[in-house]
């Protein structure tokens, strides 16, 4: 079949392009690393909201600076704001790590609506401001692990997706949740053609309903207490910390409850390399590289990759009885 063949050719091209780009990025990354350590510190000091620590007298000594809010995890420092906002994957705005920070600035994020539809009793189109008013925004510091074996620690601001889904009242037949990124010339997205990106637009992702309802799963609206920048998926994006980065779909406009497993962008582009579940799993190598270790952005030695990205205690039960080598 002609159509199938052209798809095959295209996915081979994507592969070559990705290998080429990741090699080039390695060289650029080495040069950047030295400067980002310094600028990272500056950004943390400037951008971390200043909070006063509790003390016995309830007073801050004259002239003393209140301590900056601590954003990390035990034994893991939060990645610098500079790195989180300048080392990105956002194929609508470029296939390398550095152009989204520049090119996504054209994205128009206001006004913005998110529709919740499909198999729900109460479908509704929400304005972004309505969502942030309805659901209290929480700070959540999570590990973030890209399938390309780099990782960060990101202090998100957001609310549990499950709260929004509950409001919409999923019907008994709903088993999956599908997500869609904006695909709208009026919002200036995408900037790249499908051919240039090697993906079909809109970018789509999906979760099983129980994964979507899990209290760790967020709709994020900010980072380090600041509204999301366009390159990180402004104004609202999905965060599922135990799955590979590509599940964390950006700039979401539609959430659809469905009975069947929805198509997902990377699985469509290359189903042998990218599964629907894509739980972080050090025991299942990517066909072209190991997933046993990861490069933590801002650090110089590799870290061991943890099952479910360190969230096994909270989520492993979702996959009881499933062969995770088959359902990768
Ligand atoms: N719409 C859209 N969402 C996306 C992507 C994308 O290209 N388009 N890239 C994914 C990948 S591969 C990763 S690793 C994360 C990167 O998020 P970050 O740039 O905020 O770190 O976004 C994910 N969400
Ligand atoms: Mo990724």
Coordinates of C-alpha atoms and ligand atoms in Angstrom, one line a residue:
X1 CA 0.0 0.0 0.0
X2 CA 1.4 3.3 -1.0
X3 CA 0.2 5.2 2.0
X4 CA 1.7 2.8 4.4
X5 CA 5.0 2.9 2.6
X6 CA 5.3 6.7 2.8
X7 CA 4.6 6.5 6.5
X8 CA 7.4 4.0 7.0
X9 CA 9.8 6.2 5.1
X10 CA 8.8 9.1 7.2
X11 CA 9.3 7.4 10.5
X12 CA 12.8 6.3 9.4
X13 CA 13.6 10.0 8.6
X14 CA 12.4 11.0 12.0
X15 CA 14.6 8.5 13.7
X16 CA 17.7 9.7 11.8
X17 CA 16.8 13.3 12.6
X18 CA 16.4 12.5 16.3
X19 CA 19.7 10.7 16.5
X20 CA 21.4 13.6 14.7
X21 CA 19.8 16.2 16.9
X22 CA 20.5 14.4 20.2
X23 CA 24.2 14.1 19.2
X24 CA 24.4 17.8 18.4
X25 CA 22.6 18.7 21.6
X26 CA 25.1 16.7 23.6
X27 CA 27.9 19.0 22.3
X28 CA 25.9 22.1 22.9
X29 CA 24.8 20.9 26.3
X30 CA 28.4 20.4 27.4
X31 CA 29.2 24.0 26.5
X32 CA 26.0 25.3 28.1
X33 CA 26.3 23.3 31.3
X34 CA 29.1 25.5 32.7
X35 CA 27.0 28.7 32.3
X36 CA 23.6 27.3 33.3
X37 CA 25.0 26.3 36.8
X38 CA 25.7 30.0 37.5
X39 CA 22.6 31.5 35.9
X40 CA 20.4 28.7 37.5
X41 CA 21.4 30.0 40.9
X42 CA 20.5 33.6 40.0
X43 CA 17.1 32.5 38.6
X44 CA 16.3 30.5 41.7
X45 CA 17.0 33.5 44.0
X46 CA 15.1 35.9 41.8
X47 CA 12.0 33.8 41.0
X48 CA 11.4 31.6 44.1
X49 CA 8.7 33.4 46.1
X50 CA 10.1 34.6 49.4
X51 CA 8.4 33.1 52.4
X52 CA 9.2 33.6 56.1
X53 CA 10.1 30.5 58.1
X54 CA 8.3 29.9 61.3
X55 CA 10.4 30.8 64.3
X56 CA 9.7 30.7 68.1
X57 CA 9.3 34.4 68.5
X58 CA 7.2 34.9 65.4
X59 CA 9.5 37.8 64.4
X60 CA 12.3 38.0 61.8
X61 CA 15.5 39.5 63.3
X62 CA 16.1 43.1 62.1
X63 CA 17.9 43.1 58.8
X64 CA 17.5 39.3 58.3
X65 CA 16.4 38.0 54.9
X66 CA 13.5 35.5 55.1
X67 CA 14.8 32.2 53.8
X68 CA 13.8 31.3 50.2
X69 CA 11.1 28.7 49.8
X70 CA 12.6 25.2 49.5
X71 CA 11.4 23.6 46.3
X72 CA 13.4 20.3 46.0
X73 CA 12.7 16.7 47.0
X74 CA 14.7 14.9 49.7
X75 CA 18.2 14.4 48.2
X76 CA 17.1 16.0 44.9
X77 CA 17.4 19.7 44.2
X78 CA 14.8 21.3 42.0
X79 CA 16.1 21.9 38.4
X80 CA 16.8 25.6 37.8
X81 CA 14.0 27.8 36.3
X82 CA 16.4 28.6 33.5
X83 CA 16.9 25.0 32.5
X84 CA 13.2 24.1 32.9
X85 CA 12.2 26.9 30.6
X86 CA 15.1 26.7 28.0
X87 CA 15.5 22.9 27.5
X88 CA 12.2 21.8 26.0
X89 CA 10.4 19.4 23.8
X90 CA 7.5 21.1 22.0
X91 CA 7.5 19.8 18.4
X92 CA 4.9 22.3 17.3
X93 CA 7.6 24.9 17.8
X94 CA 10.8 23.0 16.7
X95 CA 12.3 19.6 17.0
X96 CA 15.4 20.6 18.9
X97 CA 15.6 21.4 22.6
X98 CA 16.3 25.2 22.3
X99 CA 14.0 26.6 19.7
X100 CA 10.7 26.2 21.6
X101 CA 11.9 28.8 24.2
X102 CA 12.2 31.2 21.3
X103 CA 9.6 30.2 18.8
X104 CA 6.7 29.4 21.2
X105 CA 6.6 33.1 22.3
X106 CA 4.2 33.6 19.4
X107 CA 1.6 31.3 21.0
X108 CA -1.5 33.2 22.0
X109 CA -2.7 31.9 25.4
X110 CA -5.5 34.3 26.2
X111 CA -8.4 33.8 26.0
X112 CA -8.1 30.1 26.3
X113 CA -10.8 27.4 26.8
X114 CA -10.6 23.7 27.7
X115 CA -13.6 21.6 26.8
X116 CA -14.5 18.4 28.7
X117 CA -16.7 16.2 26.5
X118 CA -17.5 12.7 25.3
X119 CA -18.9 10.1 27.8
X120 CA -19.7 12.6 30.6
X121 CA -23.1 13.7 32.0
X122 CA -22.0 17.3 32.2
X123 CA -19.9 18.3 29.2
X124 CA -18.7 21.9 29.5
X125 CA -16.3 24.4 27.9
X126 CA -14.3 26.0 30.7
X127 CA -12.5 29.3 30.4
X128 CA -9.0 29.1 31.9
X129 CA -9.8 31.6 34.6
X130 CA -12.8 29.7 35.6
X131 CA -10.7 26.5 36.0
X132 CA -8.2 28.3 38.3
X133 CA -11.0 29.8 40.3
X134 CA -12.9 26.4 40.7
X135 CA -9.8 24.4 41.7
X136 CA -7.3 25.5 44.3
X137 CA -3.8 25.7 42.8
X138 CA -1.2 23.6 44.6
X139 CA 2.6 23.5 44.5
X140 CA 3.7 19.9 43.6
X141 CA 7.4 19.1 43.2
X142 CA 7.7 16.1 40.9
X143 CA 10.4 14.1 39.1
X144 CA 10.1 14.5 35.3
X145 CA 11.7 11.8 33.1
X146 CA 11.9 12.1 29.3
X147 CA 12.0 8.9 27.3
X148 CA 15.3 10.2 25.8
X149 CA 16.8 9.5 29.3
X150 CA 17.2 13.0 30.6
X151 CA 15.4 14.2 33.7
X152 CA 14.5 17.2 35.9
X153 CA 12.8 18.0 39.2
X154 CA 10.0 20.4 38.5
X155 CA 8.0 22.5 41.0
X156 CA 4.6 22.5 39.3
X157 CA 1.6 24.6 40.2
X158 CA -1.7 23.0 39.3
X159 CA -4.7 21.0 40.4
X160 CA -5.6 17.3 40.2
X161 CA -7.2 16.4 36.8
X162 CA -9.5 14.0 38.7
X163 CA -11.3 17.0 40.4
X164 CA -12.2 18.4 37.0
X165 CA -13.3 14.9 35.7
X166 CA -15.5 14.4 38.8
X167 CA -17.2 17.6 38.1
X168 CA -18.0 16.5 34.5
X169 CA -19.4 13.1 35.9
X170 CA -17.9 10.4 33.7
X171 CA -20.4 7.8 32.5
X172 CA -20.1 4.1 33.4
X173 CA -18.9 3.3 29.9
X174 CA -16.0 5.7 30.0
X175 CA -12.7 3.8 30.3
X176 CA -10.1 6.3 28.8
X177 CA -9.4 10.0 28.6
X178 CA -8.1 11.6 25.4
X179 CA -6.3 14.9 25.3
X180 CA -5.6 17.3 22.5
X181 CA -3.2 20.2 22.1
X182 CA -4.4 23.4 20.4
X183 CA -4.1 23.3 16.6
X184 CA -5.2 26.7 15.6
X185 CA -3.6 29.3 13.3
X186 CA -5.4 32.0 15.3
X187 CA -3.4 31.0 18.4
X188 CA -0.2 30.7 16.2
X189 CA 0.2 27.0 16.9
X190 CA 1.7 24.9 15.3
X191 CA 4.7 26.8 13.8
X192 CA 6.0 23.6 12.1
X193 CA 4.3 21.5 9.5
X194 CA 3.5 17.9 10.2
X195 CA 6.2 16.9 7.8
X196 CA 8.9 19.1 9.5
X197 CA 7.9 17.8 12.9
X198 CA 7.4 14.2 11.9
X199 CA 4.1 14.1 13.9
X200 CA 0.4 14.6 13.0
X201 CA -1.4 17.6 14.4
X202 CA -3.0 18.1 16.8
X203 CA -0.6 16.4 19.2
X204 CA -2.8 13.9 21.1
X205 CA -2.3 11.8 24.2
X206 CA -4.4 9.5 26.4
X207 CA -4.7 7.9 29.8
X208 CA -6.8 5.1 31.2
X209 CA -9.5 6.6 33.3
X210 CA -8.1 5.3 36.6
X211 CA -4.7 6.9 35.7
X212 CA -6.4 10.1 35.0
X213 CA -8.3 10.0 38.3
X214 CA -5.1 9.3 40.3
X215 CA -4.4 12.1 42.8
X216 CA -0.8 12.5 41.5
X217 CA -2.1 13.4 38.0
X218 CA -2.2 17.2 37.5
X219 CA -3.3 19.8 35.1
X220 CA -0.5 22.2 35.6
X221 CA -0.8 26.0 35.1
X222 CA 2.6 27.1 36.5
X223 CA 6.2 26.4 37.5
X224 CA 8.0 27.8 40.6
X225 CA 4.7 29.6 41.4
X226 CA 4.8 31.5 38.1
X227 CA 2.3 31.0 35.3
X228 CA 3.5 28.5 32.6
X229 CA 5.6 30.0 29.9
X230 CA 4.6 29.1 26.3
X231 CA 7.5 26.7 25.8
X232 CA 6.3 24.6 28.8
X233 CA 2.8 24.3 27.5
X234 CA 1.0 27.4 28.5
X235 CA -1.6 28.0 29.7
X236 CA -2.4 24.5 30.9
X237 CA -0.8 21.1 30.4
X238 CA -1.0 17.5 31.7
X239 CA 1.5 16.2 34.2
X240 CA 1.7 12.5 35.0
X241 CA 4.9 12.1 37.0
X242 CA 5.3 8.2 36.7
X243 CA 5.2 8.2 32.9
X244 CA 7.7 9.3 30.2
X245 CA 7.6 13.0 29.4
X246 CA 5.8 12.7 26.1
X247 CA 2.6 11.7 27.9
X248 CA 2.6 15.2 29.5
X249 CA 0.7 16.9 26.7
X250 CA 1.0 20.7 26.4
X251 CA -1.4 23.6 25.8
X252 CA -4.5 21.4 26.1
X253 CA -7.8 22.5 24.6
X254 CA -9.9 19.3 24.7
X255 CA -10.4 16.4 27.1
X256 CA -12.6 13.6 25.8
X257 CA -13.9 10.7 27.9
X258 CA -14.1 7.6 25.7
X259 CA -14.8 3.9 25.8
X260 CA -11.8 2.8 23.6
X261 CA -8.1 3.5 23.9
X262 CA -7.4 6.7 22.1
X263 CA -4.6 7.2 19.6
X264 CA -1.5 9.0 20.9
X265 CA 1.0 11.0 18.8
X266 CA 4.3 9.2 19.4
X267 CA 2.7 5.8 19.3
X268 CA 1.2 6.7 15.9
X269 CA 4.6 7.9 14.7
X270 CA 6.4 4.8 15.9
X271 CA 4.5 2.1 17.7
X272 CA 7.5 -0.1 18.2
X273 CA 9.3 2.5 20.2
X274 CA 6.5 4.3 22.1
X275 CA 3.7 2.5 23.8
X276 CA 0.4 3.8 25.1
X277 CA 1.3 3.3 28.8
X278 CA 4.9 4.5 28.7
X279 CA 5.3 4.1 32.5
X280 CA 8.9 4.9 33.4
X281 CA 10.5 1.4 33.6
X282 CA 14.3 0.9 33.9
X283 CA 13.9 -2.7 33.0
X284 CA 12.4 -2.2 29.6
X285 CA 15.0 -0.6 27.3
X286 CA 14.0 1.7 24.5
X287 CA 14.9 -0.2 21.2
X288 CA 17.8 2.2 20.7
X289 CA 19.0 2.9 24.3
X290 CA 18.9 1.7 27.9
X291 CA 16.4 3.2 30.3
X292 CA 18.3 2.0 33.4
X293 CA 19.9 5.4 34.1
X294 CA 19.2 9.0 33.3
X295 CA 21.0 12.3 32.9
X296 CA 19.6 14.8 35.5
X297 CA 19.8 18.2 33.9
X298 CA 22.2 20.3 35.9
X299 CA 24.1 17.3 37.4
X300 CA 27.3 15.7 36.2
X301 CA 26.9 12.0 37.0
X302 CA 24.0 9.8 35.9
X303 CA 21.3 8.8 38.3
X304 CA 19.6 5.3 38.4
X305 CA 16.2 5.4 36.9
X306 CA 13.5 4.3 39.4
X307 CA 10.5 2.1 38.6
X308 CA 7.5 4.4 37.9
X309 CA 10.0 7.3 38.2
X310 CA 10.0 6.8 42.0
X311 CA 6.2 6.7 42.4
X312 CA 5.8 2.9 42.5
X313 CA 4.3 3.0 46.0
X314 CA 1.5 5.2 44.9
X315 CA 0.8 3.8 41.4
X316 CA 2.2 0.2 40.9
X317 CA -1.2 -1.2 42.0
X318 CA -2.8 0.3 38.9
X319 CA -1.0 -2.3 36.8
X320 CA -1.5 -5.4 39.0
X321 CA -1.5 -8.5 36.8
X322 CA -0.3 -6.7 33.7
X323 CA 2.9 -7.7 31.9
X324 CA 4.6 -4.3 31.8
X325 CA 7.1 -5.6 29.1
X326 CA 4.2 -6.2 26.8
X327 CA 2.1 -3.2 27.9
X328 CA 5.1 -0.8 27.7
Ligands
LIG1 N1 1.8 19.4 22.4 C1 3.0 18.8 22.8 N2 3.1 18.3 24.0 C2 4.3 17.8 24.4 C3 5.4 17.6 23.5 C4 5.2 18.1 22.2 O1 6.1 18.1 21.3 N3 4.0 18.7 21.9 N4 6.5 17.0 23.9 C5 6.5 16.1 25.0 C6 7.8 15.7 25.5 S1 8.6 14.5 24.5 C7 8.3 16.1 26.7 S2 9.7 15.4 27.3 C8 7.6 17.1 27.5 C9 8.6 18.3 27.7 O2 8.0 19.2 28.6 P1 8.9 20.5 29.0 O3 9.4 21.1 27.8 O4 8.0 21.3 29.7 O5 10.0 19.9 29.9 O6 6.5 17.6 26.8 C10 5.6 16.7 26.2 N5 4.4 17.3 25.7
LIG2 MO1 10.2 13.5 26.0

